[in-house]
Short mmCIF file of C-alpha atoms in Angstrom, two decimals:
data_model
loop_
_atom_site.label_atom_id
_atom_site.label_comp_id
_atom_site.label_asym_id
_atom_site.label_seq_id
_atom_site.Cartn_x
_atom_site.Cartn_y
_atom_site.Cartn_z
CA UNK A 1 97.71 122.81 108.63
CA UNK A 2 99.69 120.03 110.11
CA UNK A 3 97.66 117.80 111.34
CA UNK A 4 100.77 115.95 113.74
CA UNK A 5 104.07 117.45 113.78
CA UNK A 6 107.27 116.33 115.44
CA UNK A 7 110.27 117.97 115.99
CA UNK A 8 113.04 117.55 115.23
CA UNK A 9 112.91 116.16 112.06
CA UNK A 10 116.59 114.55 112.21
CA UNK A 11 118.67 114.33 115.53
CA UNK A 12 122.11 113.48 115.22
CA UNK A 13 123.92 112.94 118.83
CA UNK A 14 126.58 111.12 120.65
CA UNK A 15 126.25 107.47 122.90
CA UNK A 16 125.31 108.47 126.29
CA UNK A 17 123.48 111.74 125.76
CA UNK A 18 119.97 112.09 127.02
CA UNK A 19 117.60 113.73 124.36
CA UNK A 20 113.60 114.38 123.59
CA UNK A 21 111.63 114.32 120.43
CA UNK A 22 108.65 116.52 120.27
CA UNK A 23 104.97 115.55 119.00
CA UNK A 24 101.76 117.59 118.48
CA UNK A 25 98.37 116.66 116.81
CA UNK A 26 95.55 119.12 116.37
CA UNK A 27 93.31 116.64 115.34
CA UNK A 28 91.13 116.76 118.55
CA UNK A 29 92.07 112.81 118.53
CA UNK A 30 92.53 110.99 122.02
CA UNK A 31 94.82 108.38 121.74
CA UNK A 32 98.75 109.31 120.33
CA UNK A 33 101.67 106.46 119.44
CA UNK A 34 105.05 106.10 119.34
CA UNK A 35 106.63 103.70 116.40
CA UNK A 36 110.35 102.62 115.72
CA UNK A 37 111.21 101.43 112.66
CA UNK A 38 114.48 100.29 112.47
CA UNK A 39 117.34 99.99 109.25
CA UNK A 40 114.82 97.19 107.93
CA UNK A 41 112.21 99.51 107.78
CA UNK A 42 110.29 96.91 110.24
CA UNK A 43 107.66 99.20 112.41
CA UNK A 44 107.14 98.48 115.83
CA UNK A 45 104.90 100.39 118.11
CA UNK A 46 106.48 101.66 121.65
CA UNK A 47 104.15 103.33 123.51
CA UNK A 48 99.96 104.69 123.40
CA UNK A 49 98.46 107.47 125.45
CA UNK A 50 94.62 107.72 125.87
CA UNK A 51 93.79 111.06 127.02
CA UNK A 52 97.36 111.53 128.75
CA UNK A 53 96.83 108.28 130.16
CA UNK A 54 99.75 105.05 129.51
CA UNK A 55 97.81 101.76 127.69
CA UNK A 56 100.69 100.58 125.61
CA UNK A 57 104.02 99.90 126.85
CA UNK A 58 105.72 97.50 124.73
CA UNK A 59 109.12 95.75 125.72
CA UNK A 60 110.63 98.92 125.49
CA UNK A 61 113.98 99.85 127.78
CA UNK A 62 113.46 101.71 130.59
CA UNK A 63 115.64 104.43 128.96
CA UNK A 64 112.72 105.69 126.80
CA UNK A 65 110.13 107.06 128.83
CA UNK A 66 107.36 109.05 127.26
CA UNK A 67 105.41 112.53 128.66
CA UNK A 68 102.04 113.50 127.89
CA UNK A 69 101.37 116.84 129.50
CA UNK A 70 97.70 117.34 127.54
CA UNK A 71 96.03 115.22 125.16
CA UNK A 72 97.45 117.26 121.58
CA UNK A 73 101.21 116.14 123.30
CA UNK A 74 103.38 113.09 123.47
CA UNK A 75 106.43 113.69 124.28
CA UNK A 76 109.65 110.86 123.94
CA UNK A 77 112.32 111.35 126.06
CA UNK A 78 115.78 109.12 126.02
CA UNK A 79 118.26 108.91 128.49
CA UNK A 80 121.48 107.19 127.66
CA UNK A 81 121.37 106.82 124.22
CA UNK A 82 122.48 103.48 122.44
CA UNK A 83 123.92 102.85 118.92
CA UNK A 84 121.31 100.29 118.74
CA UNK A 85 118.69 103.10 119.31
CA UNK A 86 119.76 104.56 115.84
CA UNK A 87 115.78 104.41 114.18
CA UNK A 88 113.22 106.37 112.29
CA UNK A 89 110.54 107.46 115.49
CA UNK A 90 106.85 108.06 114.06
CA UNK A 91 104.57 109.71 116.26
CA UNK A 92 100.78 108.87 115.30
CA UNK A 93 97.16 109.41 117.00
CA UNK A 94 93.64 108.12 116.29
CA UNK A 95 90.33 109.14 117.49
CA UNK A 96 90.03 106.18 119.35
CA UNK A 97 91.96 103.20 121.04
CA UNK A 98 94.61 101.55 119.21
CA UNK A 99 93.84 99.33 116.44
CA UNK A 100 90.31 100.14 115.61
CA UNK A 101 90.71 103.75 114.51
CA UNK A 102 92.24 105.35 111.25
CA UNK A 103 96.02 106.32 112.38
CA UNK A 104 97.17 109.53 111.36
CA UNK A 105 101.34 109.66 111.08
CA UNK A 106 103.71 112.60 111.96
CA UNK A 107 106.50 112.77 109.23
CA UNK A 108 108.91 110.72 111.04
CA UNK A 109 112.14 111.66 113.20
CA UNK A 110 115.59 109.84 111.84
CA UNK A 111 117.40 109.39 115.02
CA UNK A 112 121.36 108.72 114.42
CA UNK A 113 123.56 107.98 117.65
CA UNK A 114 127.25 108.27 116.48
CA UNK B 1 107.65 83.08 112.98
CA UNK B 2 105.66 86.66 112.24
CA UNK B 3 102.38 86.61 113.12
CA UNK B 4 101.90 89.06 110.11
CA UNK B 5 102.97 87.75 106.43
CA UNK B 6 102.88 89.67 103.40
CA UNK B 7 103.96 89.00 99.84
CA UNK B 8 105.55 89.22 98.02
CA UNK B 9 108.40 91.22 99.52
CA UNK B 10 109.37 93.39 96.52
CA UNK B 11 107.47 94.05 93.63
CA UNK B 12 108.02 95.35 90.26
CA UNK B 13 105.85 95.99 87.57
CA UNK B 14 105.16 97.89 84.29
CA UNK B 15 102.47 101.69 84.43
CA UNK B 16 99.06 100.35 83.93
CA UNK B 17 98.81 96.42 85.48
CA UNK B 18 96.50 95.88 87.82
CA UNK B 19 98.86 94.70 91.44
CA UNK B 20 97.76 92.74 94.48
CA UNK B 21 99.52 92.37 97.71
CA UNK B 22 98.82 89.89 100.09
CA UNK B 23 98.95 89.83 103.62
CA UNK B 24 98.31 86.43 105.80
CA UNK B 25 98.10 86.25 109.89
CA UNK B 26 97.75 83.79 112.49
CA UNK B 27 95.73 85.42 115.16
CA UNK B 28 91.98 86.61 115.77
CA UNK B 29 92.22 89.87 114.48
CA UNK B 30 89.11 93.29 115.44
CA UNK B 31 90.58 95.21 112.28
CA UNK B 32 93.16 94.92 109.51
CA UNK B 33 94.95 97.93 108.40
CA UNK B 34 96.68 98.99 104.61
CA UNK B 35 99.72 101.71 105.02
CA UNK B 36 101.45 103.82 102.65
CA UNK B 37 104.95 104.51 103.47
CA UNK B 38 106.42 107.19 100.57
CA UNK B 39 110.13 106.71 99.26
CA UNK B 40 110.22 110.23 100.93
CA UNK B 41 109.66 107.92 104.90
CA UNK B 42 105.92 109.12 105.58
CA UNK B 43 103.27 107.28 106.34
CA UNK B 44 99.64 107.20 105.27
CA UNK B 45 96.73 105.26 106.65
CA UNK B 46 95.11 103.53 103.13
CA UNK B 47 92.34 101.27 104.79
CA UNK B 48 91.10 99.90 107.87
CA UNK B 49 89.16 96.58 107.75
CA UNK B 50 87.07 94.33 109.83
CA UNK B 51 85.19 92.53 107.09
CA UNK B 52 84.61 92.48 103.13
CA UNK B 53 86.06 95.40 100.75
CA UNK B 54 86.56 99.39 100.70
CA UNK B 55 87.73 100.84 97.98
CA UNK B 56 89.15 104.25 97.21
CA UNK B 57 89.82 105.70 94.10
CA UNK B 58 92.20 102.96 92.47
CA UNK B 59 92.96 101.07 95.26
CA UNK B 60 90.91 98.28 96.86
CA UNK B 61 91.42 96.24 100.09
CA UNK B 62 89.51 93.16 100.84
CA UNK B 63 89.72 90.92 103.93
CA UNK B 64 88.52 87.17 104.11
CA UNK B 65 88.36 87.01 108.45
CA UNK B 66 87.99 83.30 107.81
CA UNK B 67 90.85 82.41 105.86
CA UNK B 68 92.74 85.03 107.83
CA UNK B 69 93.79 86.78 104.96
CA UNK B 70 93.54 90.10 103.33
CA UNK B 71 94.90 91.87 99.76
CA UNK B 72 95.31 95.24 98.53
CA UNK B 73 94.96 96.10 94.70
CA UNK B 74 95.58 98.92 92.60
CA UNK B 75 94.14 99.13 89.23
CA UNK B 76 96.04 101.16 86.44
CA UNK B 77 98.96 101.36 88.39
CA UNK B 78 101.08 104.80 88.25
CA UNK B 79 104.69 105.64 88.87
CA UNK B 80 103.37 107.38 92.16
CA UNK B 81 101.70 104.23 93.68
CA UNK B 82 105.70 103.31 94.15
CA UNK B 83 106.01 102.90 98.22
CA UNK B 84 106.51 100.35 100.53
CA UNK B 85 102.63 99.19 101.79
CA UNK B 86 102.36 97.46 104.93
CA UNK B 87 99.92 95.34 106.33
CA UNK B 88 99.17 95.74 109.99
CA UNK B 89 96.68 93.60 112.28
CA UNK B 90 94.73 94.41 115.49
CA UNK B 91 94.54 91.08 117.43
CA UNK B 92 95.88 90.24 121.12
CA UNK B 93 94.97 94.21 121.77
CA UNK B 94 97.85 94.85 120.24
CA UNK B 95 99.05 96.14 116.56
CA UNK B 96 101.35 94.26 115.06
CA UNK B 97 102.74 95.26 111.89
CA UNK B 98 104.19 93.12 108.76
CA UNK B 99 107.09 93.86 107.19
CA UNK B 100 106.17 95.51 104.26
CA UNK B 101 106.30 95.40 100.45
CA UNK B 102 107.68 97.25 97.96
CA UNK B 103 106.29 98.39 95.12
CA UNK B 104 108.04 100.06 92.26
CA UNK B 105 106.11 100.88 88.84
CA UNK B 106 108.24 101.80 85.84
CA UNK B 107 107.06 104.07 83.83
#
């Protein structure tokens, strides 16, 4: 069993469209991530969710806006897309708050904005 | 400046020697954590330190809090420890991540 999945596992889409990527952990865990990394393979975290609730919103355009609609689901929605936002996007959770937990990765989603 | 060093930045070696990566930061830190990243782009959680050594199968992490420092080794190195390992700190209540080595091992 998976134990996070996102989907898809490549999106390929034009400048200016508005499009989601999917995550789901069945890990029972409380707390889910979103990473960039970008062409330097440099890994950034974006946003964390403790049980549905926002704690981590990095200096991240307004364009990005995640969705947590239970606890196994973060959700990243992008409006507007942007050459620049051309990235690998990990989705991870942990049992706990950031930092001080194991992190468990989904296999990645390479985003390409033509 | 990072606040997260590692080194070195690529890494090359022969099947068999023992490696160690190094990772340096600047900041109080609650926990230090050792990632896997396979050629294939996913990502696996090695170790997660606050103080002294774990070890698991081959590999071994230690962390020196004082010296603000930490390395990761791998004895009898294999072909299929080749990845990129990052180093990634838990200060500020924030993670902050380095940028990463990579290791190749030639058979």
């Amino acid at each position: 069993d998976t134990a996070v999945s996102q989907t898809p596992k490549y999106l390929v889409t034009q400048m200016g469209n508005d499009k989601s990527i999917k995550c789901e952990q069945n890990l029972g865990h409380d707390t889910m991530y979103w990473y960039k990394q970008d062409s330097k393979k440099f890994l950034k975290i974006m946003f964390s969710y403790n049980n549905k609730e926002l704690i981590i919103n990095e200096t991240v355009p307004n364009r990005f806006s995640p969705k947590s609609p239970d606890k196994a689901h973060l959700n990243l929605h992008i409006n507007s897309l942007e050459l620049g936002d051309s990235a690998v996007y990990f989705c991870a959770s942990s049992q706990g708050l950031a930092g001080v937990w194991e992190q468990y990765f989904g296999p990645g989603t390479r985003l390409t904005v033509t | 400046k990072n606040e997260v060093e590692q080194s070195p930045q690529n890494l090359t070696a022969q099947e068999g020697e023992f490696i160690t990566i190094n990772c340096s930061y600047s900041v109080g830190i609650s926990a230090l954590h050792w990632l896997q990243q396979h050629p294939g782009g996913g990502i696996v959680s090695l170790f997660m330190l606050s103080s002294g050594k774990k070890k698991h199968g081959r590999l071994i992490a230690t962390i020196n809090i004082q010296e603000k420092h930490s390395s990761l080794h791998i004895t009898a190195s294999h072909p299929r420890d080749s990845a990129v390992y990052i180093c990634a700190i838990f200060g500020n209540e924030k993670l902050t991540f380095g940028t990463g080595t990579r290791l190749t091992i030639i058979p």
